[in-house]
CSV table of C-alpha atoms and ligand atoms in Angstrom, one decimal:
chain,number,residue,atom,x,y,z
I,1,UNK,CA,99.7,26.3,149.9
I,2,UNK,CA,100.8,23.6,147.8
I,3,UNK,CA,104.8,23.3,148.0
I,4,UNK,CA,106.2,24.1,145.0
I,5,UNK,CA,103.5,26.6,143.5
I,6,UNK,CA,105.2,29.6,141.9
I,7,UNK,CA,102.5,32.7,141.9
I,8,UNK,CA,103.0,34.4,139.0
I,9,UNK,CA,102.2,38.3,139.8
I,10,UNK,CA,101.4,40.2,135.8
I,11,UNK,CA,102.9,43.6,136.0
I,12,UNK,CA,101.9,44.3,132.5
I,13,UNK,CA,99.3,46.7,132.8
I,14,UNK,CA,102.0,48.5,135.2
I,15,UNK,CA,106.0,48.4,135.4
I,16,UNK,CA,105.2,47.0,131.6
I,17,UNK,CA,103.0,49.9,130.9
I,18,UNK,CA,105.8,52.6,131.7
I,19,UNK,CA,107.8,51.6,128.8
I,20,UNK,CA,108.1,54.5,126.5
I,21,UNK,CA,105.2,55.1,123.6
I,22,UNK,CA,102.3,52.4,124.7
I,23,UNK,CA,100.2,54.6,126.7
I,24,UNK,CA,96.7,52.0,126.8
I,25,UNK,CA,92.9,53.3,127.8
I,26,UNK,CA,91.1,51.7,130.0
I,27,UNK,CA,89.0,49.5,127.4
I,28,UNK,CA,92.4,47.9,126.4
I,29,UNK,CA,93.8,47.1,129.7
I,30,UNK,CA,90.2,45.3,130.9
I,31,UNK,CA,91.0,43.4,127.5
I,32,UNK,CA,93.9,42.3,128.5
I,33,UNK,CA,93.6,41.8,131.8
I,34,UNK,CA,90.5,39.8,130.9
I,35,UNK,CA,93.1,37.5,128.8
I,36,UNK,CA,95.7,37.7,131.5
I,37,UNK,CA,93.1,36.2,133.9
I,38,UNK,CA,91.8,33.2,131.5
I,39,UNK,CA,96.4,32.7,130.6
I,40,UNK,CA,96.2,31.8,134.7
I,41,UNK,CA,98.3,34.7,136.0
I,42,UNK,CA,97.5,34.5,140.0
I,43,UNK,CA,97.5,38.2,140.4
I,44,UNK,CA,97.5,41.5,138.1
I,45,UNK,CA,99.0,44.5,139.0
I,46,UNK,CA,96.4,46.4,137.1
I,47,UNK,CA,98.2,50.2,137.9
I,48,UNK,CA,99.2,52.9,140.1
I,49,UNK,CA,95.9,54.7,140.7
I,50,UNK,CA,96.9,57.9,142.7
I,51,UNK,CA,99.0,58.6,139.3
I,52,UNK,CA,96.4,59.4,137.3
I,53,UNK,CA,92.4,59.5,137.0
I,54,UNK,CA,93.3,57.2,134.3
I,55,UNK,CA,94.9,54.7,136.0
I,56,UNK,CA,92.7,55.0,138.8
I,57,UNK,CA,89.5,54.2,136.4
I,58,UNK,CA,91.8,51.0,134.7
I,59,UNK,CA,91.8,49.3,138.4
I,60,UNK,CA,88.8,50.1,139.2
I,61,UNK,CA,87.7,48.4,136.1
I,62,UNK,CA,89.8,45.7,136.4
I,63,UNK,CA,88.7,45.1,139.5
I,64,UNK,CA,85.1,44.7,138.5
I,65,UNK,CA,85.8,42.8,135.1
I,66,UNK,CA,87.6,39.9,136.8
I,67,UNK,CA,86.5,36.9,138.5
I,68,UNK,CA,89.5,34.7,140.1
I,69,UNK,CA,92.7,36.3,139.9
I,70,UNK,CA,93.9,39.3,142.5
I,71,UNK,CA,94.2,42.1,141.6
I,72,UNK,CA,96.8,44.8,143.3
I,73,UNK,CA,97.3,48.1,142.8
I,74,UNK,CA,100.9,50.0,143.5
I,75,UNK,CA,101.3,53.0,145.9
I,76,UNK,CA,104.3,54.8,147.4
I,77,UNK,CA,104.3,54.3,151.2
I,78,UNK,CA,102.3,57.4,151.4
I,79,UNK,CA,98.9,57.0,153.2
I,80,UNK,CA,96.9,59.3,150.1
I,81,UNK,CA,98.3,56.6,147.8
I,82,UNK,CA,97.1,54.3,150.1
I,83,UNK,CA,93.4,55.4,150.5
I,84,UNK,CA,93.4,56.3,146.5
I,85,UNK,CA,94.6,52.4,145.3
I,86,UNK,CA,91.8,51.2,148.4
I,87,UNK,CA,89.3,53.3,146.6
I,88,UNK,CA,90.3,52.1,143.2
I,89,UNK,CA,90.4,48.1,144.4
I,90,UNK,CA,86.7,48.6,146.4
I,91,UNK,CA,85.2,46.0,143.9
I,92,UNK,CA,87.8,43.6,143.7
I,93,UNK,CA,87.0,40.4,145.0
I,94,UNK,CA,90.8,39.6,145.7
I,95,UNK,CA,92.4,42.9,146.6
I,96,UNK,CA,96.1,43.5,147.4
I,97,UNK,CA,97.7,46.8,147.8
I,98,UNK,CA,101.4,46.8,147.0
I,99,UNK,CA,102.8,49.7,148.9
I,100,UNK,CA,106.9,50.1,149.4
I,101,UNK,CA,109.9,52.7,149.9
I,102,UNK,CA,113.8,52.5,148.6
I,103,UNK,CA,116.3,50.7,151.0
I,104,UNK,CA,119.5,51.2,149.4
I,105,UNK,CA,121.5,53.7,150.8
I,106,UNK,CA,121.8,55.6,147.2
I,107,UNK,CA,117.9,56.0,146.9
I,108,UNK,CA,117.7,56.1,150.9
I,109,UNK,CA,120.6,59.0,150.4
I,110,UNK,CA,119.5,60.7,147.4
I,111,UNK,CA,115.7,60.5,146.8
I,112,UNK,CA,114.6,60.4,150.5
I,113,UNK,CA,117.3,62.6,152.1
I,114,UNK,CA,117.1,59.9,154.9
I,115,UNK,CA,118.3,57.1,157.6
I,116,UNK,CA,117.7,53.9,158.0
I,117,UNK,CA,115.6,54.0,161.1
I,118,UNK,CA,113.2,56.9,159.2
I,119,UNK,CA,112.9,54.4,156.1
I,120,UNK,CA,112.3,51.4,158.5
I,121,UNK,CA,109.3,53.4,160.3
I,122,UNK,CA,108.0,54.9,156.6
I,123,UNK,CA,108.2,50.8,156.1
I,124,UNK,CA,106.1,49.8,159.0
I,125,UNK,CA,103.7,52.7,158.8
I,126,UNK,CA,102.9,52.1,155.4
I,127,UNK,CA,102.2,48.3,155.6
I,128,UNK,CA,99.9,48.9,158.8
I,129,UNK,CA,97.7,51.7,157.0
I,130,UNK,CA,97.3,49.4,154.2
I,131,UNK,CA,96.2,46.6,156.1
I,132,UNK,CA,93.4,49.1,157.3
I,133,UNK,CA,91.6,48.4,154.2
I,134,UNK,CA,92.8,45.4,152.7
I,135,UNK,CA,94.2,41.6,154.5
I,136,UNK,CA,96.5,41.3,150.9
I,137,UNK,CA,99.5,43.9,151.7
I,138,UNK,CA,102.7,43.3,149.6
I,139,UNK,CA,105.7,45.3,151.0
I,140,UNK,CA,108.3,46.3,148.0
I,141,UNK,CA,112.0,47.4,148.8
I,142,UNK,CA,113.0,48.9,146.1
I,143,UNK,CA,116.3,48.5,144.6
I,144,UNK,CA,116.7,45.7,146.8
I,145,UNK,CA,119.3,44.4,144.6
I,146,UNK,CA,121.7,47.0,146.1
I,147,UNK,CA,120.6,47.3,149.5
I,148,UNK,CA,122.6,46.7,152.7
I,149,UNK,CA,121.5,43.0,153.3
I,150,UNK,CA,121.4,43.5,157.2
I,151,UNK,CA,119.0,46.5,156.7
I,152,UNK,CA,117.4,44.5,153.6
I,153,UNK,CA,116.5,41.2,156.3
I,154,UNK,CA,115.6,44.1,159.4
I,155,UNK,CA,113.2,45.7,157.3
I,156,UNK,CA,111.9,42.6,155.7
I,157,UNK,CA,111.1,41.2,159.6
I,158,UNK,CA,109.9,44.8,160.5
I,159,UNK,CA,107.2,44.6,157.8
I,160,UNK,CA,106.1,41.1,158.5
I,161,UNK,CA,105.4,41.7,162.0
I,162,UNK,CA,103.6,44.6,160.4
I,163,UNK,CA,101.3,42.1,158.5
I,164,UNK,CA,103.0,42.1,155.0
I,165,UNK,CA,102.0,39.3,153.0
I,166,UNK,CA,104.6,39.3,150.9
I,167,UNK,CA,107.5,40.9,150.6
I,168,UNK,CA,108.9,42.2,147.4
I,169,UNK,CA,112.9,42.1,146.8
I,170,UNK,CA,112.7,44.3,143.7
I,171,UNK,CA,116.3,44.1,141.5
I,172,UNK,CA,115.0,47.5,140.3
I,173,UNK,CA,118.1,48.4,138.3
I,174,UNK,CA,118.5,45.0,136.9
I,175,UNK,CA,122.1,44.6,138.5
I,176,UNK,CA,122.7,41.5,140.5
I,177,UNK,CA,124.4,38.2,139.0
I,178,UNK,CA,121.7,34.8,139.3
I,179,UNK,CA,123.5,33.5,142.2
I,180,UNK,CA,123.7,37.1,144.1
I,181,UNK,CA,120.2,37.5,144.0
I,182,UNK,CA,119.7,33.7,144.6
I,183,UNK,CA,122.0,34.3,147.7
I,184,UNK,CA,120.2,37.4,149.1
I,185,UNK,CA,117.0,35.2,149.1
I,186,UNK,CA,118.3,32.5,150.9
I,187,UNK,CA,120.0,35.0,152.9
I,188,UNK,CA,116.4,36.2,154.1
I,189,UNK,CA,114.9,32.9,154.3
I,190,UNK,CA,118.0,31.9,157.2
I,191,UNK,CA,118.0,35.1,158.9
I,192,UNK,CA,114.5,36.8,159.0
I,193,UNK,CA,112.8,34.6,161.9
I,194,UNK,CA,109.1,35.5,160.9
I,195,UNK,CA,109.8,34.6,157.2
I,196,UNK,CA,107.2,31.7,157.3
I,197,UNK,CA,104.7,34.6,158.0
I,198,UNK,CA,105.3,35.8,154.7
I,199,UNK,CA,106.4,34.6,150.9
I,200,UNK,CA,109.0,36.4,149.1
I,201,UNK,CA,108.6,37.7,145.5
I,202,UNK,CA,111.2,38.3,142.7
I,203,UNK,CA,111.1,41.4,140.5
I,204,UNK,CA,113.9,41.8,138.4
I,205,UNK,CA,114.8,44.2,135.7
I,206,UNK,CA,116.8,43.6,132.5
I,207,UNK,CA,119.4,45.6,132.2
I,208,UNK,CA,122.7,43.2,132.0
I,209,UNK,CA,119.9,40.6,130.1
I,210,UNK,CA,119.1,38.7,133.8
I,211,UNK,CA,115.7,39.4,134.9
I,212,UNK,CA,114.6,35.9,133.9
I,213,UNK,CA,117.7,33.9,135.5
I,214,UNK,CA,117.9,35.9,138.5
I,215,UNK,CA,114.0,35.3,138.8
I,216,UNK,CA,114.5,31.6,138.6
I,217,UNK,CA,117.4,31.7,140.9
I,218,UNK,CA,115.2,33.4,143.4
I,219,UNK,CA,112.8,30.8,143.6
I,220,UNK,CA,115.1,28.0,143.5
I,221,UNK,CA,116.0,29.9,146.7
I,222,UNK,CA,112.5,30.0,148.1
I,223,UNK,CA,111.3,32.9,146.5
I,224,UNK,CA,107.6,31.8,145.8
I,225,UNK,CA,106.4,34.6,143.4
I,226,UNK,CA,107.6,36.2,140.3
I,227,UNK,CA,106.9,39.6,139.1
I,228,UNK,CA,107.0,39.6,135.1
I,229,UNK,CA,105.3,40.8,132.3
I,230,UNK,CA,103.9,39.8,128.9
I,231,UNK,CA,107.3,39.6,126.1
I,232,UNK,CA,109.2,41.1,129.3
I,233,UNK,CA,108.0,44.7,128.3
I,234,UNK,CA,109.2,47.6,130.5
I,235,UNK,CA,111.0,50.4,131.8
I,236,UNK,CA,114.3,50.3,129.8
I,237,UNK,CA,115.4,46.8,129.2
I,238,UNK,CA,112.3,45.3,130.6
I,239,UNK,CA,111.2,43.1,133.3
I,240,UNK,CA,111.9,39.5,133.6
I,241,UNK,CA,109.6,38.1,130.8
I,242,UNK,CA,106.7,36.2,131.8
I,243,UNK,CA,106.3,33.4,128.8
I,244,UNK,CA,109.8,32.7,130.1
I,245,UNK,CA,109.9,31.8,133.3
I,246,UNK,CA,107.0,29.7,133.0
I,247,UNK,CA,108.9,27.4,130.5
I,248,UNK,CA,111.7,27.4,132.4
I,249,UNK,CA,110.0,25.8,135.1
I,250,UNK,CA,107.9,23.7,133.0
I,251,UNK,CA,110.9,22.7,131.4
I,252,UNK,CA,113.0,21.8,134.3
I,253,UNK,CA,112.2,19.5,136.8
I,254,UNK,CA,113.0,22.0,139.9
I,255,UNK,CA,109.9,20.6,141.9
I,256,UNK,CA,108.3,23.6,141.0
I,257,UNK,CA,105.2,24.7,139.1
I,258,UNK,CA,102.8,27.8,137.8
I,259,UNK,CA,98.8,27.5,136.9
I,260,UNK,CA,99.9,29.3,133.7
I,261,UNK,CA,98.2,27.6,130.6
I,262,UNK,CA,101.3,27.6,128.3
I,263,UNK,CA,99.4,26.9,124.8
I,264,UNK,CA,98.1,30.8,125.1
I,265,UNK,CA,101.2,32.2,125.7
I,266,UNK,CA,101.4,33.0,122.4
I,267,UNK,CA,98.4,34.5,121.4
I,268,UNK,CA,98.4,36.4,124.5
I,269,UNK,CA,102.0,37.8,123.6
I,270,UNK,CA,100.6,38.8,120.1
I,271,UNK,CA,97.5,40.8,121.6
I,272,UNK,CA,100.1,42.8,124.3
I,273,UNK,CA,102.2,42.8,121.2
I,274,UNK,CA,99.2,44.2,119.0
I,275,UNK,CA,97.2,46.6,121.7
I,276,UNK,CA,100.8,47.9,122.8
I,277,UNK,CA,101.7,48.5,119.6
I,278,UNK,CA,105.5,47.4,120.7
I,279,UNK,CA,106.6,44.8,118.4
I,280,UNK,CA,108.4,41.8,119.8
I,281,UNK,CA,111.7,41.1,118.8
I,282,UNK,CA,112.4,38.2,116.4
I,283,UNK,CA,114.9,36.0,118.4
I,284,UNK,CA,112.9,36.5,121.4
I,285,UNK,CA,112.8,32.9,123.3
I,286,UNK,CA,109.2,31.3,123.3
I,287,UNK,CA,107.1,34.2,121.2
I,288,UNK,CA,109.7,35.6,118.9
I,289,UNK,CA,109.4,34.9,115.0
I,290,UNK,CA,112.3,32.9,114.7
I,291,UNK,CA,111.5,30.7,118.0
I,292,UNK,CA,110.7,27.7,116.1
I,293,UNK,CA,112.5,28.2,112.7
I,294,UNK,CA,115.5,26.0,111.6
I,295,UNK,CA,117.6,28.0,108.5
I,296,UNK,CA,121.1,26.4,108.4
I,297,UNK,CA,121.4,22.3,106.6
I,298,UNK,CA,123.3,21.0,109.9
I,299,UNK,CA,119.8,21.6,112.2
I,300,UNK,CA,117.4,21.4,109.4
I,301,UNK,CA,118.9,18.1,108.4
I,302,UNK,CA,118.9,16.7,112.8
I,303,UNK,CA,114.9,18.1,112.9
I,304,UNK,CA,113.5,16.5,110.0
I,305,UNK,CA,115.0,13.0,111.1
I,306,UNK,CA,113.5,13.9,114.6
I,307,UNK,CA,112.7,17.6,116.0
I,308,UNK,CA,113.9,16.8,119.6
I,309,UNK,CA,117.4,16.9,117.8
I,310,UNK,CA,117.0,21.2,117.7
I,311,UNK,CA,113.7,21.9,119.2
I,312,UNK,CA,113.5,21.3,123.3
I,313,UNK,CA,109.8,22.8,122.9
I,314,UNK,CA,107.1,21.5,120.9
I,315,UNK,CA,105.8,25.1,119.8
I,316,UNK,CA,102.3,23.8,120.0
I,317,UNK,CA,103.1,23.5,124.0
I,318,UNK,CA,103.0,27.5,123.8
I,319,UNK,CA,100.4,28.2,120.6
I,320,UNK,CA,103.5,29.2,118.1
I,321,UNK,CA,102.7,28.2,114.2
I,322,UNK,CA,104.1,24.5,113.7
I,323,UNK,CA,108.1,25.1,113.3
I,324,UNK,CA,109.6,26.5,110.0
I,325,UNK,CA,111.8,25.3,107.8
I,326,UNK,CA,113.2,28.4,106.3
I,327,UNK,CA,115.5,28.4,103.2
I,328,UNK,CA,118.8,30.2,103.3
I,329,UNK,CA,121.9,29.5,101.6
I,330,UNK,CA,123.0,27.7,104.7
I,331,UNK,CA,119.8,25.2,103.8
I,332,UNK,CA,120.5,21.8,102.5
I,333,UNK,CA,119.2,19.4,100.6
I,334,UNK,CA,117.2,17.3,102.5
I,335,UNK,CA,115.5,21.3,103.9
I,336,UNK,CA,114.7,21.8,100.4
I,337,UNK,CA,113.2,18.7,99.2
I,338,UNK,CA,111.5,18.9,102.3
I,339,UNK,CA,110.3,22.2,101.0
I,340,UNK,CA,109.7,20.9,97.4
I,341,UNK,CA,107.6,18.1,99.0
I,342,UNK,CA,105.2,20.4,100.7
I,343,UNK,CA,104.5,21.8,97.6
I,344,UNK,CA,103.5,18.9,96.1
I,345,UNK,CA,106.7,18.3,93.9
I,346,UNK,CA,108.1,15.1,94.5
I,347,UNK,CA,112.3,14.4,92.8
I,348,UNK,CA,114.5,12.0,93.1
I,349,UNK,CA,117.7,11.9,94.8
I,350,UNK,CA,119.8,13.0,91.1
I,351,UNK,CA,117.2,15.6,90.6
I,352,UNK,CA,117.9,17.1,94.5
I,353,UNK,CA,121.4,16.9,93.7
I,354,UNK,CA,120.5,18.8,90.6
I,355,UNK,CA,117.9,21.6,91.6
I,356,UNK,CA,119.8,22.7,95.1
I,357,UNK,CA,123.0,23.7,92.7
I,358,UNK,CA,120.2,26.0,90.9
I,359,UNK,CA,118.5,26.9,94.2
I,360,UNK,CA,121.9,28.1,95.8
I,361,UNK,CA,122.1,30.6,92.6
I,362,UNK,CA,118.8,31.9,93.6
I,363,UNK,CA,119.7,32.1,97.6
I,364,UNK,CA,122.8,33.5,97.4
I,365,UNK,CA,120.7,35.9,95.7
I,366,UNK,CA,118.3,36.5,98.5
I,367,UNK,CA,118.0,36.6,101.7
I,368,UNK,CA,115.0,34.0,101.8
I,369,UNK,CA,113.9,31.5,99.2
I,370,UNK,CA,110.1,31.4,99.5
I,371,UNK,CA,107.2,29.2,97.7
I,372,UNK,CA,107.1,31.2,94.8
I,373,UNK,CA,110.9,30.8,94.2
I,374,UNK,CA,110.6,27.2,94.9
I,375,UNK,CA,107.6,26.5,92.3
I,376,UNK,CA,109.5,28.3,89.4
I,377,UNK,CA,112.6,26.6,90.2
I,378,UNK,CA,110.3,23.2,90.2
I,379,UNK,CA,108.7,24.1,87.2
I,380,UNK,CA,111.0,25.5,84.9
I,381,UNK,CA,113.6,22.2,85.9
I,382,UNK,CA,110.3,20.0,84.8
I,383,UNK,CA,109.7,21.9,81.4
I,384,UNK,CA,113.7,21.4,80.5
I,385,UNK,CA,113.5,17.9,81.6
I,386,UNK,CA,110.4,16.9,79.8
I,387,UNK,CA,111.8,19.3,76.0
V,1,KIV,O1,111.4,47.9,140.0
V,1,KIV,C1,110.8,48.2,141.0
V,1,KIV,O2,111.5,48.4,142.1
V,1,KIV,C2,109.4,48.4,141.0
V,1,KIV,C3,108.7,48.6,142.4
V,1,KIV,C4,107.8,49.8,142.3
V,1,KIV,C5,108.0,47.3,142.7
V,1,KIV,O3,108.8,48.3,140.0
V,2,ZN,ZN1,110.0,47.3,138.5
């Protein structure tokens, strides 16, 4: 395994799916995990087939529709769940089965009724009935991020020895701080003695806004997968966003790298966007509207001398529309005779000076000044000059 490879695990089609309102057939989720696939994801977590006959169909035609990429589908550690996601992932040429329990002693207390020495067998058991069917078992912990860290690295060696693949340390409630998480990673990486066995995976939730720094901080721990999704879709604030991370590390030089091919990212957020129906917010880093658009003088001014002054991606790296100069009345002058230019109306420095005073009138007006704006302003100043 190359070093510093990052696996970039696409939960989409599944924690992403359970947000609210964006139920998808079957048809749409081959679609997109079609697209997912050719984007260079490394595995798709395509659904959780015992929960419905739909879901079951969706991995089951997932699993025939793709070529290269894994494809995993979720279970409880309960051995029906098991047999239904093996049934599901018969035709995948890359199956994993993701099967996993609550450590922390709230779920262990409240949903399970429990100990730790029950949970820690449930653990084992499930791992070694899934490795009946499939070599590719992940193990998850859920809630990880507020588990006991002793019972956290016993479990995580317990599951190992059981033939876990990879072990999932799920922030399920989306709770740690970057270098908590960061610290229970190294944490298990020093104290779990069969850790080289395995590779560890970040999942984190958004619920304080730090699914995709605690994600990063996992794997500049060791972690060597992330869990995310499309525009960080999911259960209440989301999971760590997908187009994210990947430019993080593309960005940074942390010795470590993903397959992704970041010039799709956003057409790819546009169809989840589009087939979800769940539109992406307009700030959103990477895929949002505004990613690439410069509205107050001070940037607009530093970007049309040289964009590396306000832009630390060039938005054809990740498919956006070329960057936008939009027209506020925080614009200057040099925005709008960039504007005028594109337009095909070319004035002098007194004429700038002279038009922006008139174009402030108008923008203090609105909330945008667009072409048509801009051509009667150019026109009407031209028909008074020339009378
Ligand atoms: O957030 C979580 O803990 C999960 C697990 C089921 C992997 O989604
Ligand atoms: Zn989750």
């Amino acid at each position: 395994m190359a070093e510093g490879k990052i696996f970039i695990f696409d939960t989409t089609l599944r924690d992403g799916e359970q947000v609210p309102g964006c139920k998808l057939n079957t048809k749409e989720k081959v679609e997109l995990a079609l697209k997912l696939e050719e984007l260079g994801v490394d595995i798709i977590e395509a659904g959780f087939p015992i929960s419905s006959p739909g879901d079951f169909s969706s991995v089951e035609e997932i699993s025939k529709a793709v070529t290269d990429v894994t494809v995993c589908g979720l279970t409880r550690a309960v051995k029906k769940d098991i047999e239904v996601a093996a049934e599901a992932l018969k035709k995948a040429k890359r199956p994993r089965i993701h099967t996993g329990i609550g450590t922390s002693d709230l779920h262990i207390k409240y949903k399970f009724n429990s100990t730790y020495e029950e949970i820690l067998q449930r653990a084992v058991e499930a791992v070694k009935y899934a490795k009946n069917f499939v070599d590719d078992v992940e193990f998850y912990a859920e809630d990880a991020g507020r588990s006991n860290i002793e019972f956290l690295a016993r479990v995580t060696e317990a599951v190992i020895a059981a033939g876990a693949t990879v072990v999932n340390i799920p922030d399920t409630t989306g709770y740690c701080l970057p270098h908590q998480y960061g610290e229970k990673i190294a944490y298990l990486i020093n104290n779990v003695p069969n850790i080289d066995k395995a590779i560890l995976s970040c999942h984190c939730h958004n619920d304080l806004g730090l699914a995709t720094a605690n994600s990063i901080a996992g794997v500049i721990a060791g972690a060597r997968q992330i869990e995310c999704t499309i525009n960080g879709i999911g259960e209440r604030a989301g999971n760590t966003s997908l187009e994210e991370v990947v430019m993080v590390l593309k960005q940074h030089e942390l010795g470590l790298h993903t397959n992704v091919k970041t010039e799709l990212l956003n057409p790819v957020s546009r169809l989840v966007s589009d087939t979800m129906r769940m539109p992406v917010q307009p700030n959103k880093a990477i895929v949002g509207a505004n990613a690439f658009s410069h509205s107050s003088g001070i940037h607009q001014d530093g970007f049309l001398k040289e964009a590396t002054t306000y832009e630390i991606i060039n938005p054809k790296e990740v498919g956006a529309d070329s960057s936008q100069i939009v027209l506020t009345a925080r614009s200057g002058r040099s925005a709008l005779a960039f504007r005028f230019k594109n337009l095909g109306f070319e004035f002098n420095r007194d004429e700038v000076d002279e038009l922006y005073q008139q174009f402030l009138v108008v923008a203090d007006a609105k909330k945008e000044v667009i072409d048509e704006d801009l051509k009667q302003l150019a026109e009407a100043f031209k028909a008074a000059v020339s009378a």
